Every structure is written in structure tokens, then in C-alpha cells.
Short mmCIF file of C-alpha atoms in Angstrom, two decimals:
data_model
loop_
_atom_site.label_atom_id
_atom_site.label_comp_id
_atom_site.label_asym_id
_atom_site.label_seq_id
_atom_site.Cartn_x
_atom_site.Cartn_y
_atom_site.Cartn_z
CA MET S 1 -0.24 11.35 -48.91
CA ARG S 2 -2.58 13.41 -46.75
CA LYS S 3 -1.60 13.77 -43.11
CA SER S 4 -5.06 12.65 -42.01
CA THR S 5 -4.65 9.43 -44.03
CA ILE S 6 -1.35 8.69 -42.32
CA PHE S 7 -2.86 9.43 -38.90
CA LEU S 8 -6.01 7.41 -39.46
CA THR S 9 -3.99 4.49 -40.82
CA SER S 10 -1.70 4.48 -37.80
CA LEU S 11 -4.69 4.82 -35.46
CA ALA S 12 -6.39 1.90 -37.19
CA MET S 13 -3.20 -0.11 -36.71
CA GLU S 14 -3.15 0.72 -33.00
CA VAL S 15 -6.80 -0.28 -32.67
CA GLY S 16 -6.03 -3.48 -34.57
CA VAL S 17 -3.10 -4.35 -32.31
CA LEU S 18 -5.24 -3.65 -29.23
CA GLY S 19 -8.00 -5.82 -30.67
CA LEU S 20 -5.51 -8.64 -31.23
CA LEU S 21 -4.24 -8.28 -27.66
CA LEU S 22 -7.78 -8.38 -26.29
CA GLY S 23 -8.48 -11.44 -28.42
CA ARG S 24 -5.31 -13.03 -27.10
CA ALA S 25 -6.36 -12.16 -23.54
CA ALA S 26 -9.66 -13.97 -24.04
CA SER S 27 -8.03 -17.08 -25.53
CA VAL S 28 -5.21 -17.18 -22.95
CA ALA S 29 -7.72 -16.80 -20.12
CA THR S 30 -9.59 -19.82 -21.46
CA ALA S 31 -6.39 -21.83 -21.80
CA GLU S 32 -5.22 -20.79 -18.34
CA HIS S 33 -8.44 -22.04 -16.83
CA THR S 34 -6.91 -25.50 -16.44
CA ARG S 35 -3.87 -24.11 -14.63
CA LEU S 36 -6.04 -22.04 -12.33
CA ARG S 37 -8.20 -25.06 -11.61
CA HIS S 38 -5.10 -27.07 -10.74
CA GLU S 39 -3.90 -24.30 -8.48
CA ALA S 40 -7.30 -24.14 -6.83
CA GLU S 41 -7.16 -27.93 -6.31
CA LEU S 42 -3.68 -27.63 -4.84
CA VAL S 43 -4.95 -24.92 -2.50
CA ALA S 44 -7.92 -27.06 -1.48
CA THR S 45 -5.90 -30.22 -0.98
CA LEU S 46 -3.02 -28.72 0.94
CA GLY S 47 -5.31 -26.37 2.84
CA LEU S 48 -3.42 -23.28 1.69
CA SER S 49 -4.82 -19.90 2.57
CA ASP S 50 -2.60 -17.32 0.88
CA LEU S 51 -0.72 -16.43 -2.27
CA CYS S 52 3.04 -16.69 -2.19
CA LEU S 53 3.71 -13.04 -3.04
CA PHE S 54 5.71 -11.52 -0.19
CA THR S 55 7.92 -14.01 1.61
CA GLU S 56 9.85 -11.47 3.65
CA ALA S 57 7.85 -11.77 6.87
CA ARG S 58 5.23 -14.14 8.24
CA TYR S 59 2.58 -11.46 8.36
CA THR S 60 3.14 -10.57 4.73
CA ARG S 61 3.50 -14.18 3.55
CA HIS S 62 0.17 -15.18 5.08
CA LEU S 63 -1.83 -11.99 4.98
CA SER S 64 -5.09 -13.62 5.89
CA GLN S 65 -3.57 -15.49 8.84
CA ALA S 66 -1.63 -12.58 10.30
CA ASP S 67 -2.61 -11.53 13.79
CA LEU S 68 -3.93 -8.15 12.77
CA SER S 69 -4.81 -7.32 16.33
CA THR S 70 -1.11 -7.16 17.16
CA ALA S 71 0.06 -3.63 16.56
CA PHE S 72 3.78 -4.33 16.54
CA GLN S 73 4.40 -7.74 15.06
CA ASP S 74 7.98 -8.45 16.02
CA HIS S 75 8.61 -6.57 19.23
CA PRO S 76 7.26 -3.50 21.03
CA LEU S 77 7.69 -0.38 18.90
CA SER S 78 8.57 -2.52 15.91
CA LEU S 79 7.06 -0.47 13.13
CA ASP S 80 6.24 -2.15 9.87
CA HIS S 81 9.48 -1.89 7.96
CA PHE S 82 8.93 -4.16 5.00
CA PRO S 83 8.21 -2.46 1.68
CA SER S 84 5.33 -4.79 0.92
CA GLY S 85 3.58 -3.36 3.96
CA SER S 86 2.98 -0.26 1.88
CA LEU S 87 1.03 -2.30 -0.63
CA VAL S 88 -1.25 -3.84 1.91
CA PRO S 89 -4.02 -1.65 3.26
CA PRO S 90 -5.00 -1.77 6.92
CA PRO S 91 -8.07 -3.80 7.91
CA ALA S 92 -11.28 -2.41 6.43
CA ARG S 93 -12.68 -1.34 9.79
CA GLN S 94 -9.65 0.89 10.36
CA SER S 95 -9.29 2.31 6.91
CA GLY S 96 -12.79 3.68 6.53
CA SER S 97 -13.61 4.50 2.97
CA LEU S 98 -10.13 3.73 1.58
CA VAL S 99 -10.98 0.10 1.00
CA PRO S 100 -14.19 -0.45 -0.92
CA ALA S 101 -16.85 -2.92 0.06
CA PRO S 102 -16.02 -6.44 -1.10
CA ARG S 103 -17.35 -7.35 -4.47
CA ARG S 104 -18.94 -10.63 -5.30
CA HIS S 105 -17.39 -12.56 -8.13
CA SER S 106 -19.30 -14.73 -10.50
CA ALA S 107 -16.69 -17.11 -11.88
CA SER S 108 -16.13 -20.19 -9.79
CA LEU S 109 -13.57 -22.93 -10.26
CA VAL S 110 -14.08 -25.08 -7.23
CA ARG S 111 -17.25 -24.22 -5.42
CA PRO S 112 -19.06 -21.03 -4.55
CA PRO S 113 -17.65 -19.16 -1.57
CA ALA S 114 -19.38 -19.60 1.71
CA ARG S 115 -22.24 -17.19 2.27
CA ARG S 116 -22.68 -15.42 5.49
CA MET D 1 -22.57 13.39 -45.34
CA GLY D 2 -19.66 13.03 -47.74
CA THR D 3 -19.10 16.78 -47.69
CA TRP D 4 -19.16 16.82 -43.91
CA LEU D 5 -16.64 13.98 -43.73
CA GLU D 6 -14.38 15.68 -46.28
CA LYS D 7 -14.58 18.90 -44.28
CA GLN D 8 -13.60 17.05 -41.10
CA ARG D 9 -10.67 15.44 -42.89
CA ASN D 10 -9.53 18.83 -44.12
CA LEU D 11 -9.78 20.17 -40.59
CA MET D 12 -7.82 17.16 -39.34
CA ASP D 13 -5.17 17.77 -42.01
CA PHE D 14 -4.88 21.36 -40.84
CA ALA D 15 -4.77 20.33 -37.16
CA LEU D 16 -2.03 17.77 -37.88
CA SER D 17 -0.02 20.37 -39.84
CA SER D 18 -0.42 22.72 -36.90
CA LEU D 19 0.84 20.01 -34.53
CA VAL D 20 3.80 19.24 -36.80
CA ARG D 21 4.76 22.94 -36.82
CA ARG D 22 5.34 22.65 -33.04
CA LYS D 23 6.93 19.26 -33.42
CA LEU D 24 9.14 19.19 -30.32
CA LYS D 25 6.49 20.46 -27.93
CA ASN D 26 3.85 18.10 -29.23
CA LEU D 27 6.12 15.07 -29.26
CA GLY D 28 6.91 15.77 -25.61
CA LEU D 29 3.22 16.13 -24.96
CA LEU D 30 2.49 12.82 -26.67
CA ALA D 31 5.24 11.05 -24.73
CA LEU D 32 4.01 12.38 -21.38
CA TYR D 33 0.43 11.58 -22.18
CA THR D 34 1.36 8.05 -23.28
CA LEU D 35 3.36 7.58 -20.08
CA ILE D 36 0.41 8.60 -17.92
CA VAL D 37 -1.96 6.26 -19.75
CA PHE D 38 0.68 3.51 -19.57
CA LEU D 39 1.05 3.90 -15.80
CA LEU D 40 -2.64 4.05 -15.09
CA ALA D 41 -3.42 1.15 -17.41
CA SER D 42 -0.56 -0.94 -16.00
CA VAL D 43 -1.79 -0.48 -12.44
CA MET D 44 -5.33 -1.23 -13.51
CA PHE D 45 -4.45 -4.35 -15.52
CA PHE D 46 -2.02 -5.68 -12.94
CA THR D 47 -4.19 -5.24 -9.87
CA HIS D 48 -7.29 -6.51 -11.61
CA ALA D 49 -5.54 -9.62 -12.97
CA LEU D 50 -3.86 -10.41 -9.65
CA ARG D 51 -7.00 -9.88 -7.62
CA ARG D 52 -9.08 -12.00 -9.95
CA GLU D 53 -6.49 -14.77 -9.99
CA ALA D 54 -6.34 -14.71 -6.19
CA LEU D 55 -10.11 -14.93 -5.89
CA LEU D 56 -10.30 -17.86 -8.31
CA VAL D 57 -7.41 -19.78 -6.78
CA LEU D 58 -8.29 -19.16 -3.15
CA GLU D 59 -11.84 -20.37 -3.48
CA GLY D 60 -10.38 -23.71 -2.46
CA ALA D 61 -9.06 -22.27 0.82
CA PRO D 62 -10.38 -23.80 4.06
CA GLU D 63 -13.94 -22.80 4.99
CA ILE D 64 -12.90 -21.94 8.53
CA THR D 65 -9.39 -21.85 9.95
CA VAL D 66 -9.23 -21.84 13.74
CA GLN D 67 -6.10 -20.48 15.38
CA ARG D 68 -5.31 -20.27 19.04
CA VAL D 69 -4.30 -16.83 20.22
CA VAL D 70 -2.18 -16.32 23.31
CA ALA D 71 -1.32 -12.79 24.44
CA GLY D 72 -2.54 -11.50 21.13
CA ARG D 73 -0.25 -13.79 19.17
CA HIS D 74 -0.91 -16.92 17.16
CA ASP D 75 0.04 -19.95 19.25
CA LEU D 76 0.11 -23.72 18.94
CA MET D 77 -3.20 -25.45 19.51
CA PRO D 78 -3.57 -28.43 21.87
CA THR D 79 -5.10 -31.45 20.12
CA PRO D 80 -8.01 -31.78 22.62
CA TYR D 81 -9.40 -28.69 20.95
CA VAL D 82 -10.06 -30.80 17.85
CA ALA D 83 -12.64 -32.97 19.62
CA MET D 84 -14.27 -29.89 21.16
CA ILE D 85 -14.69 -28.31 17.74
CA GLU D 86 -15.95 -31.57 16.22
CA ASP D 87 -18.69 -31.66 18.83
CA ILE D 88 -20.08 -28.32 17.71
CA ARG D 89 -23.34 -28.74 15.84
CA GLY D 90 -22.95 -27.98 12.13
CA VAL D 91 -19.31 -29.00 11.88
CA ALA D 92 -18.78 -31.63 9.17
CA SER D 93 -15.09 -32.36 9.74
CA VAL D 94 -12.00 -30.98 11.40
CA GLN D 95 -8.47 -31.36 10.08
CA THR D 96 -5.33 -30.45 11.92
CA ARG D 97 -2.66 -28.45 10.17
CA LEU D 98 1.02 -28.39 10.85
CA TRP D 99 2.86 -25.57 9.18
CA GLY D 100 5.47 -23.00 9.98
CA TYR D 101 8.32 -20.92 8.67
CA TYR D 102 11.95 -21.77 8.29
CA TYR D 103 14.49 -19.04 7.80
CA ASP D 104 17.40 -20.11 5.66
CA GLY D 105 20.28 -17.99 6.92
CA VAL D 106 22.55 -18.96 4.03
CA VAL D 107 20.43 -17.45 1.30
CA GLY D 108 18.37 -15.21 3.58
CA ALA D 109 15.05 -16.60 2.44
CA ASN D 110 11.95 -17.69 4.35
CA TYR D 111 10.31 -20.96 3.47
CA THR D 112 6.85 -22.16 4.39
CA LEU D 113 6.96 -25.72 5.70
CA LEU D 114 3.73 -27.65 5.57
CA VAL D 115 2.49 -31.12 6.41
CA PRO D 116 -0.31 -32.03 4.00
CA PRO D 117 -3.55 -32.12 5.97
CA GLY D 118 -5.21 -35.49 6.31
CA THR D 119 -1.88 -37.27 6.47
CA SER D 120 -1.17 -36.35 10.04
CA PRO D 121 -1.54 -39.28 12.46
CA THR D 122 -2.77 -36.82 15.08
CA ALA D 123 -5.65 -36.07 12.78
CA ARG D 124 -6.52 -39.76 12.44
CA ARG D 125 -7.36 -40.82 15.90
CA ASP D 126 -7.83 -44.45 14.99
CA ASP D 127 -4.23 -44.68 13.79
CA PRO D 128 -2.45 -47.17 16.09
CA HIS D 129 0.97 -45.71 15.31
CA GLY D 130 2.33 -42.50 16.66
CA PRO D 131 3.73 -39.95 14.29
CA GLY D 132 7.28 -40.73 15.18
CA GLU D 133 6.86 -44.41 14.51
CA THR D 134 6.72 -44.26 10.74
CA PRO D 135 9.88 -45.84 9.36
CA ALA D 136 12.14 -43.11 8.01
CA VAL D 137 13.76 -45.03 5.20
CA GLU D 138 15.28 -43.01 2.44
CA GLY D 139 15.18 -44.55 -1.00
CA GLU D 140 12.52 -47.05 -0.07
CA ALA D 141 9.71 -44.93 -1.31
CA GLY D 142 7.65 -47.46 -3.21
CA PRO D 143 4.55 -46.83 -5.29
CA PRO D 144 2.45 -43.88 -4.23
CA THR D 145 0.30 -45.59 -1.67
CA SER D 146 0.00 -42.59 0.64
CA PRO D 147 -2.77 -40.09 -0.02
CA VAL D 148 -0.12 -37.42 -0.32
CA GLY D 149 1.68 -39.22 -3.09
CA SER D 150 -1.37 -39.72 -5.23
CA LEU D 151 -2.57 -36.22 -4.49
CA VAL D 152 0.58 -34.42 -5.45
CA GLY D 153 1.01 -36.68 -8.44
CA SER D 154 -2.35 -35.77 -9.89
CA LEU D 155 -1.57 -32.09 -9.57
CA VAL D 156 2.01 -31.81 -10.63
CA ALA D 157 2.91 -33.68 -13.73
CA ASP D 158 6.67 -33.88 -13.41
CA LEU D 159 6.81 -35.27 -9.91
CA ASP D 160 8.37 -38.49 -8.84
CA LEU D 161 5.56 -39.53 -6.62
CA GLY D 162 5.41 -41.72 -3.76
CA ALA D 163 8.30 -39.55 -2.88
CA LEU D 164 6.87 -38.10 0.26
CA ALA D 165 8.00 -40.67 2.72
CA PRO D 166 9.65 -39.59 5.99
CA GLY D 167 13.03 -38.17 5.15
CA THR D 168 11.86 -36.70 1.87
CA ILE D 169 10.28 -33.40 0.90
CA VAL D 170 8.46 -31.83 -2.02
CA ILE D 171 9.69 -28.31 -2.69
CA GLY D 172 8.31 -25.33 -4.54
CA ALA D 173 9.88 -24.17 -7.78
CA GLY D 174 11.13 -20.99 -6.08
CA VAL D 175 12.98 -22.99 -3.42
CA ALA D 176 14.46 -25.28 -6.09
CA ARG D 177 15.61 -22.28 -8.12
CA MET D 178 17.16 -20.52 -5.17
CA GLN D 179 18.83 -23.57 -3.69
CA HIS D 180 19.81 -25.03 -7.07
CA ARG D 181 18.18 -28.26 -6.02
CA GLN D 182 16.37 -30.86 -8.06
CA THR D 183 14.73 -34.18 -7.44
CA GLY D 184 17.11 -36.52 -5.65
CA ASP D 185 19.23 -33.79 -4.04
CA THR D 186 19.41 -33.30 -0.32
CA MET D 187 18.63 -30.18 1.69
CA ALA D 188 19.88 -29.84 5.25
CA PHE D 189 17.82 -28.05 7.87
CA ARG D 190 18.93 -26.90 11.30
CA ALA D 191 16.51 -28.48 13.78
CA SER D 192 15.34 -26.75 16.95
CA ASP D 193 17.80 -28.81 19.03
CA GLY D 194 20.69 -27.63 16.87
CA SER D 195 21.16 -30.86 14.98
CA LEU D 196 21.18 -31.06 11.21
CA LEU D 197 18.23 -32.73 9.55
CA PRO D 198 18.99 -33.80 5.97
CA LEU D 199 15.91 -34.28 3.82
CA ARG D 200 15.88 -35.63 0.29
CA VAL D 201 14.02 -33.72 -2.41
CA GLY D 202 11.45 -36.23 -3.60
CA ALA D 203 9.85 -33.91 -6.11
CA VAL D 204 9.48 -30.31 -7.18
CA PHE D 205 6.16 -28.54 -7.62
CA SER D 206 5.49 -27.44 -11.16
CA SER D 207 6.40 -23.85 -11.90
CA ALA D 208 2.84 -23.42 -13.16
CA SER D 209 1.66 -23.36 -9.56
CA GLU D 210 4.32 -20.96 -8.34
CA LEU D 211 1.88 -18.30 -7.26
CA VAL D 212 0.77 -20.57 -4.42
CA SER D 213 3.68 -22.98 -4.01
CA SER D 214 6.88 -21.09 -4.74
CA ASP D 215 8.24 -21.10 -1.18
CA LEU D 216 6.53 -24.30 -0.03
CA ILE D 217 8.32 -27.26 1.41
CA VAL D 218 5.95 -30.15 1.99
CA LEU D 219 7.20 -32.74 4.43
CA THR D 220 5.89 -35.50 6.65
CA GLU D 221 4.68 -35.00 10.18
CA PRO D 222 7.55 -36.84 11.91
CA ASP D 223 10.10 -34.66 10.10
CA PHE D 224 8.13 -31.50 10.85
CA ARG D 225 7.87 -32.28 14.57
CA ARG D 226 11.51 -33.22 14.75
CA LEU D 227 12.61 -30.07 12.94
CA PHE D 228 10.65 -27.68 15.13
CA GLY D 229 10.53 -29.73 18.33
CA ILE D 230 6.75 -29.57 18.52
CA ALA D 231 5.18 -32.06 20.91
CA ARG D 232 2.74 -34.64 19.53
CA ASP D 233 -0.24 -33.17 21.33
CA TYR D 234 0.05 -29.80 19.61
CA VAL D 235 -0.79 -28.67 16.09
CA THR D 236 -0.40 -25.31 14.37
CA ASP D 237 -4.09 -24.77 13.77
CA VAL D 238 -7.15 -26.60 12.49
CA THR D 239 -9.40 -26.23 9.49
CA VAL D 240 -13.10 -26.82 9.77
CA SER D 241 -15.58 -27.69 7.06
CA VAL D 242 -19.21 -26.96 7.69
CA ARG D 243 -22.19 -29.05 6.60
CA ASN D 244 -24.29 -26.15 5.43
CA PRO D 245 -22.27 -23.37 3.76
CA ARG D 246 -24.86 -20.85 4.96
CA GLU D 247 -23.98 -21.64 8.55
CA VAL D 248 -20.27 -20.85 8.28
CA ALA D 249 -20.55 -17.57 10.19
CA MET D 250 -22.76 -19.15 12.82
CA VAL D 251 -20.37 -22.07 13.34
CA ALA D 252 -17.44 -19.64 13.53
CA GLY D 253 -19.32 -17.70 16.21
CA LYS D 254 -19.98 -20.90 18.15
CA ILE D 255 -16.29 -21.83 17.99
CA SER D 256 -15.16 -18.48 19.34
CA ARG D 257 -17.77 -18.66 22.12
CA GLN D 258 -16.85 -22.19 23.09
CA LEU D 259 -13.10 -21.66 22.78
CA PRO D 260 -12.58 -18.00 23.68
CA ASP D 261 -8.82 -18.17 23.19
CA THR D 262 -9.24 -19.01 19.50
CA ARG D 263 -9.76 -16.93 16.39
CA PRO D 264 -11.78 -18.38 13.52
CA ILE D 265 -10.91 -17.07 10.06
CA VAL D 266 -13.63 -17.74 7.51
CA ARG D 267 -12.92 -18.12 3.82
CA ASP D 268 -14.88 -15.00 2.98
CA GLU D 269 -12.40 -13.01 5.07
CA ILE D 270 -9.50 -14.52 3.14
CA LEU D 271 -11.15 -13.62 -0.15
CA ARG D 272 -11.94 -10.13 1.12
CA THR D 273 -8.32 -9.68 2.17
CA TYR D 274 -7.13 -10.45 -1.33
CA ASP D 275 -9.90 -8.41 -2.87
CA SER D 276 -8.60 -5.36 -1.05
CA VAL D 277 -4.85 -6.07 -0.97
CA PHE D 278 -4.34 -4.99 -4.52
CA ASN D 279 -7.00 -2.42 -4.58
CA TRP D 280 -5.53 0.18 -6.85
CA ARG D 281 -6.10 2.94 -4.36
CA SER D 282 -4.03 1.35 -1.64
CA GLY D 283 -0.55 1.88 -0.35
CA ILE D 284 2.27 2.64 -2.69
CA LEU D 285 0.03 2.40 -5.71
CA VAL D 286 -1.67 5.50 -4.36
CA VAL D 287 1.68 7.23 -4.56
CA ILE D 288 2.26 6.09 -8.13
CA LEU D 289 -1.24 7.04 -9.13
CA SER D 290 -1.13 10.35 -7.28
CA ALA D 291 2.03 11.31 -9.12
CA ALA D 292 0.50 10.36 -12.45
CA VAL D 293 -2.79 12.06 -11.75
CA LEU D 294 -1.04 15.14 -10.36
CA ALA D 295 1.12 15.38 -13.48
CA PHE D 296 -1.97 15.07 -15.58
CA VAL D 297 -3.80 17.73 -13.60
CA ILE D 298 -0.88 20.16 -13.96
CA PHE D 299 -0.72 19.36 -17.60
CA ALA D 300 -4.45 19.85 -18.10
CA TRP D 301 -4.34 23.05 -16.03
CA ASP D 302 -1.58 24.40 -18.23
CA LYS D 303 -3.70 23.69 -21.27
CA ALA D 304 -6.88 25.04 -19.76
CA SER D 305 -5.32 28.25 -18.47
CA GLY D 306 -4.87 29.57 -21.97
CA LEU D 307 -3.32 29.26 -25.36
CA SER D 308 0.14 30.42 -26.25
CA ALA D 309 0.60 33.77 -28.02
CA ALA D 310 1.34 31.98 -31.30
CA GLU D 311 -1.81 29.87 -31.03
CA ARG D 312 -3.89 32.96 -30.25
CA ARG D 313 -2.48 34.75 -33.30
CA GLU D 314 -3.16 31.71 -35.42
CA ILE D 315 -6.80 31.69 -34.35
CA GLY D 316 -7.01 35.44 -35.02
CA ILE D 317 -5.63 34.99 -38.54
CA LEU D 318 -7.94 32.07 -39.26
CA LYS D 319 -10.94 34.10 -38.22
CA ALA D 320 -9.70 37.10 -40.21
CA ILE D 321 -9.49 35.01 -43.39
CA GLY D 322 -13.03 33.79 -42.95
CA TRP D 323 -13.05 30.76 -40.63
CA GLU D 324 -16.19 30.39 -38.53
CA THR D 325 -15.93 30.09 -34.75
CA GLY D 326 -17.30 26.54 -35.02
CA GLU D 327 -14.64 25.58 -37.53
CA VAL D 328 -11.87 26.89 -35.28
CA ILE D 329 -13.26 24.90 -32.38
CA GLN D 330 -13.53 21.79 -34.56
CA MET D 331 -9.94 22.22 -35.69
CA LYS D 332 -8.82 22.51 -32.05
CA PHE D 333 -10.93 19.47 -31.22
CA TRP D 334 -9.05 17.46 -33.83
CA GLU D 335 -5.74 18.67 -32.42
CA GLY D 336 -6.69 17.37 -28.99
CA ALA D 337 -8.33 14.23 -30.32
CA THR D 338 -5.39 13.15 -32.47
CA VAL D 339 -2.93 13.54 -29.58
CA SER D 340 -5.14 11.91 -26.99
CA LEU D 341 -6.30 8.99 -29.15
CA ALA D 342 -2.75 8.20 -30.26
CA ALA D 343 -1.52 8.42 -26.66
CA PHE D 344 -4.42 6.39 -25.29
CA PHE D 345 -4.00 3.44 -27.63
CA ALA D 346 -0.21 3.48 -27.42
CA GLY D 347 -0.35 3.66 -23.60
CA VAL D 348 -2.84 0.81 -23.32
CA ILE D 349 -0.87 -1.42 -25.72
CA LEU D 350 2.38 -0.73 -23.87
CA ALA D 351 0.68 -1.41 -20.53
CA TYR D 352 -0.64 -4.75 -21.79
CA VAL D 353 2.81 -5.75 -23.01
CA HIS D 354 4.35 -4.57 -19.73
CA VAL D 355 1.95 -6.45 -17.45
CA PHE D 356 1.31 -9.64 -19.40
CA PHE D 357 4.50 -10.12 -21.44
CA THR D 358 7.16 -8.81 -19.06
CA SER D 359 5.38 -9.86 -15.83
CA ALA D 360 5.02 -6.21 -14.78
CA ALA D 361 8.77 -5.59 -14.77
CA VAL D 362 8.34 -1.97 -13.64
CA PHE D 363 6.32 -2.99 -10.56
CA ALA D 364 8.39 -6.06 -9.71
CA PRO D 365 10.97 -4.26 -7.52
CA VAL D 366 8.15 -2.76 -5.45
CA LEU D 367 6.29 -6.04 -5.17
CA ARG D 368 9.43 -7.98 -4.46
CA GLY D 369 10.20 -5.71 -1.52
CA TRP D 370 12.76 -7.40 0.64
CA SER D 371 11.65 -10.87 -0.33
CA VAL D 372 14.62 -12.95 -1.36
CA LEU D 373 12.34 -15.62 -2.71
CA TYR D 374 9.86 -14.19 -5.16
CA PRO D 375 7.64 -16.34 -7.36
CA ALA D 376 8.13 -16.23 -11.11
CA PHE D 377 4.60 -16.16 -12.43
CA ASP D 378 2.78 -15.02 -15.52
CA LEU D 379 -0.52 -13.39 -14.85
CA THR D 380 -3.58 -14.51 -16.74
CA PRO D 381 -4.70 -11.50 -18.78
CA PHE D 382 -8.10 -10.60 -17.44
CA VAL D 383 -8.85 -7.43 -19.40
CA SER D 384 -12.37 -6.15 -19.81
CA VAL D 385 -13.93 -3.52 -22.03
CA GLU D 386 -15.19 -1.79 -18.85
CA GLN D 387 -11.59 -1.22 -17.77
CA LEU D 388 -10.75 0.36 -21.11
CA ILE D 389 -13.83 2.59 -21.01
CA THR D 390 -12.96 3.71 -17.47
CA LEU D 391 -9.45 4.48 -18.56
CA PHE D 392 -10.71 6.37 -21.60
CA PHE D 393 -12.91 8.59 -19.45
CA LEU D 394 -10.10 9.11 -16.94
CA THR D 395 -7.59 10.28 -19.51
CA VAL D 396 -9.00 11.28 -22.90
CA VAL D 397 -12.12 13.17 -21.82
CA PRO D 398 -10.40 15.53 -19.30
CA TYR D 399 -7.77 16.37 -21.88
CA ALA D 400 -10.30 16.99 -24.62
CA VAL D 401 -12.25 19.33 -22.33
CA ALA D 402 -9.08 21.08 -21.22
CA THR D 403 -8.08 21.86 -24.81
CA MET D 404 -11.53 22.82 -26.04
CA VAL D 405 -12.31 25.48 -23.43
CA PRO D 406 -9.43 27.92 -24.16
CA ALA D 407 -9.90 27.37 -27.91
CA TRP D 408 -13.56 28.28 -27.57
CA ARG D 409 -12.64 31.40 -25.53
CA ALA D 410 -10.08 32.53 -28.10
CA ALA D 411 -12.34 31.72 -31.04
CA THR D 412 -15.19 33.87 -29.76
CA ILE D 413 -13.21 37.12 -29.49
CA ASP D 414 -12.64 39.57 -32.29
CA PRO D 415 -9.83 38.47 -34.68
CA ASP D 416 -8.20 41.87 -34.45
CA ALA D 417 -8.16 41.67 -30.64
CA ALA D 418 -6.85 38.08 -30.79
CA MET D 419 -3.93 39.13 -33.03
CA ARG D 420 -3.16 42.21 -30.93
CA GLN D 421 -3.25 40.20 -27.66
CA ALA D 422 -0.79 37.82 -29.19
CA GLU D 423 1.77 40.53 -29.77
#
């Protein structure tokens, strides 16, 4: 068999697998819509404000509620020592161009976000 | 057309034979290339999926949260503030929130304790009973008559509802997993006065909602106040809903003018926070990406800086036996294209499997940080064609250019000179 035939066949298989994965992504996203809606309802009903991603410190657990004006959160000269701090960028006004301008999103599960 | 296609296939055959001749080098190349695409695609898929999920889920977050700030720190808010905020024009309703953190020294985990809003007697000023007067009877939880019971029941299928009476709690799946607790078990908390407060697990949040509820412990107001020793005339903060969504910023401004020791947080800010948290140029991801991009740049530079002596001689011989310059360049194009296309698709497929089938196992240790309690969640695969196109132009195009330029330079010189230079 020609080498190009083997290559093109394997490439076609890769494209096929990727196509299947993208198809799966679309169908899973549709199926997950219910779960996301339930989560959004839970957030609305319990008045939650943050994702439960980093539970190591209060200012990483509730990123949006953290007192960002406080330079040293725990005590004077207490530098940020939690690894998740390295994932979280500083506030936009301090980071200049590092953080891009917020993007509007079109999909809405509960109600459109408040407009300023 | 058929002739052209056949010619291209012949060139591809030759290019593949040429690659196979340097099997070890090219396999290494393919592996490195695939790894770079895998890393970049993983970061892109992961951050995009997480950010999108956060934006969808947190659209239900409070319109305005008002916190009191004392000496630059978040402090408890006196309940008279509630009436003052309610009197502001444009405010539809104000709800008090009671929430806080509890550090479990035994397992070293932090929990978020929360009283469901709307159930707090301090929030219902017409309630004749004080918060401490609700009978704390364990095991007498009847049908779900409380708003909390019906609420949680509609959201979480496997709950024993009506369970949230004083003395009982609803815990997140992460807490249940860590504490090996299930419905009916008891968890003991050390109260602020040093006494032990045993609370019965009335229900467990479904693991489907772990991204928002993993470390949550929902309890009643009397238990919360007793645990933390918070006086009845204080709450943690308040949430405000506004009549006209367009006036949110204006109402927030009015609140901060009228109550200068408070800080209003509007929902847009929360959404913006999560939009930027997992921006793929931030923090440690920059390090990961920098390493990957740097490796790719070195790799492309190595390619662009020139061909090996053997490759130069090969081009010289091809030209000497009658190959056109264009044909040599096309052959080199197919060499680059076969490697980069194979690496691109393999890298993207592996990244998809990594992020959406293994819950981003490679990133988990970084994300987990020092958190003892980390939610077990499967991300919804939000993958768009735009992402794939971006990735294609970030990886395949630079490589293709890097391989074409030296091939073009070598193909345009005299075959005799090319063979002599190779010696």
C-alpha cells in the first residue's frame, strides 16, 4: 500500500474521531443544559455568588466577595501564599492590559445580566 | 486535475519516505509537536469551558450584594442598615444573608456555612418569634412546610426534605465525601463559646451541583447564630434586587453614598471576575503557555535556521536529477504538512479526552492548590470551531512557514553548490 494512502487514511480517522467528539460536545452541552439550569436556580435561591473551586482561603473561595482593597489578607506582610493565587489575576484596574475587557455572553439560563 | 492530484500524491509518498528515513528524529518531532498542541488545546478547552459554565451558573447571583467594611475588612452589618437600604428609591427588595466559614481542624478543610436567604426571621420583620425561639427538635421534621424544604427538594432529587429544621443541616457532596457522612448522620461543630454543637445531616446536595455546593453546609439561623455567637441584630451582608435592571449601577452608587462604610458588589462585577479568573493568559497558565510557546519558538527557529547537511544534499541530488525548484518546495511542504496535521489532530483529540473525560487530570494538582476539599465535577464540553481555527493558526501555520523558508532557500541554489555545501 502506498505511504500516502496509509497517511491519508489515518488522517481521515483522526478527523473522524475529532468530528465525533465535537458532535458529542454539542449533544452533551444540550443535555447538560438542565443541570446548569438547576445550578443557576440553586445559585439564585441560596444567593450564592461564587464557584466552589478553591476552598483553601476565604479570599479564594469567594473571589468576588474578597476585600480586594486589603493588600495583606491575613496579617501585615502576609503575602499571598496559596497556589490558587497564581491562577487569579489582580483586579483589572491594576493589571492593565493583562486582563482583557469583559465580553458579553449571549446564552442565558436565568435572566439577562444587569446592564450598567 | 487528476494528473495534478496524482503528482501531489507522488510527492507526498516521497515526503513520507523521506520522513521514515529519519524515523527517530521525526517521531521525536511528532511527539513534541503533539505535546505542544495538547497543552495549548487543553488550556484553551479547560478555561473556556470553566469560564462559560461560571457565567451561565452565576447569572442567578444576587443583583447587588452590600457588605459593610470596617478598617478595610469585611465586617458584620447591623440590621438597621436593611431599612435604610430599603428606603432607597429603585430598590425592590432587600434580603439579609448569614454565611461564614468553618475550619474543620480534624480534616483541615474549610466549609462555607450558609443560612438560606428568606428564611431568616431577621429578614421577616413581621415575624413575632425571634430566631432563637424556633423549637430545635431533632427527628420531628415533618412535611416540608418551610420554604427551604420545598426549595431544596425541587433542586436536589435525592434529598430527604423537610429536613432543614433547627438541629439539622444540608451538606454539599464534597463535605459528605470528606467526612464520610450521609443522611441521618451527625456532625459535631465547635461553637464560638467552646461547646460542641451536634447537627444532624438532613440531606446531601446532589453531586451534580458540586461546582457551586461542594463545601456548603446549609443550616438554620438559630444554629448559625449559636455556632458563631453572632448577635441577633447583625447579619453577614445583604442582597438587594432592583426594580429596573438598568438602574443597578445607580442604586449601587446611592447605597455607597448613603452608607459610606459599605461596599456594593454588583452582579456584573461577579461575572467579570469569573470571566477573567480563568483567562488563559493569567497566572500560572502563563507559565505553562510560555514554556510551550518558548519550546515551539526554539523548535521553529531550529527549523528555520537551516536544513541539515543530509537534507541539503538530498535537495541537491533531486535538482541534479531533474526536479524543479517548485517540486522540491512542494515536497518539503508535504513533509511539514504531514507532521503538523498529524500532530494537530492528535493533540486536539488528546486534549479533549484530557479535559472532558479525565476532568483535566494534568491541571487538577495546580487547581486544587492547598484545598483539602475540592469539588469533583465534570465540565460541560463547550468547544467551538473558532477555538480550533485559532489553535490551527497558532501551531500549524508557524511550523509550515518555518519549514518552507529554508527549503525554498536550498532549492533555489545550484545543485552542485548544494551538494558541495553538504559535504
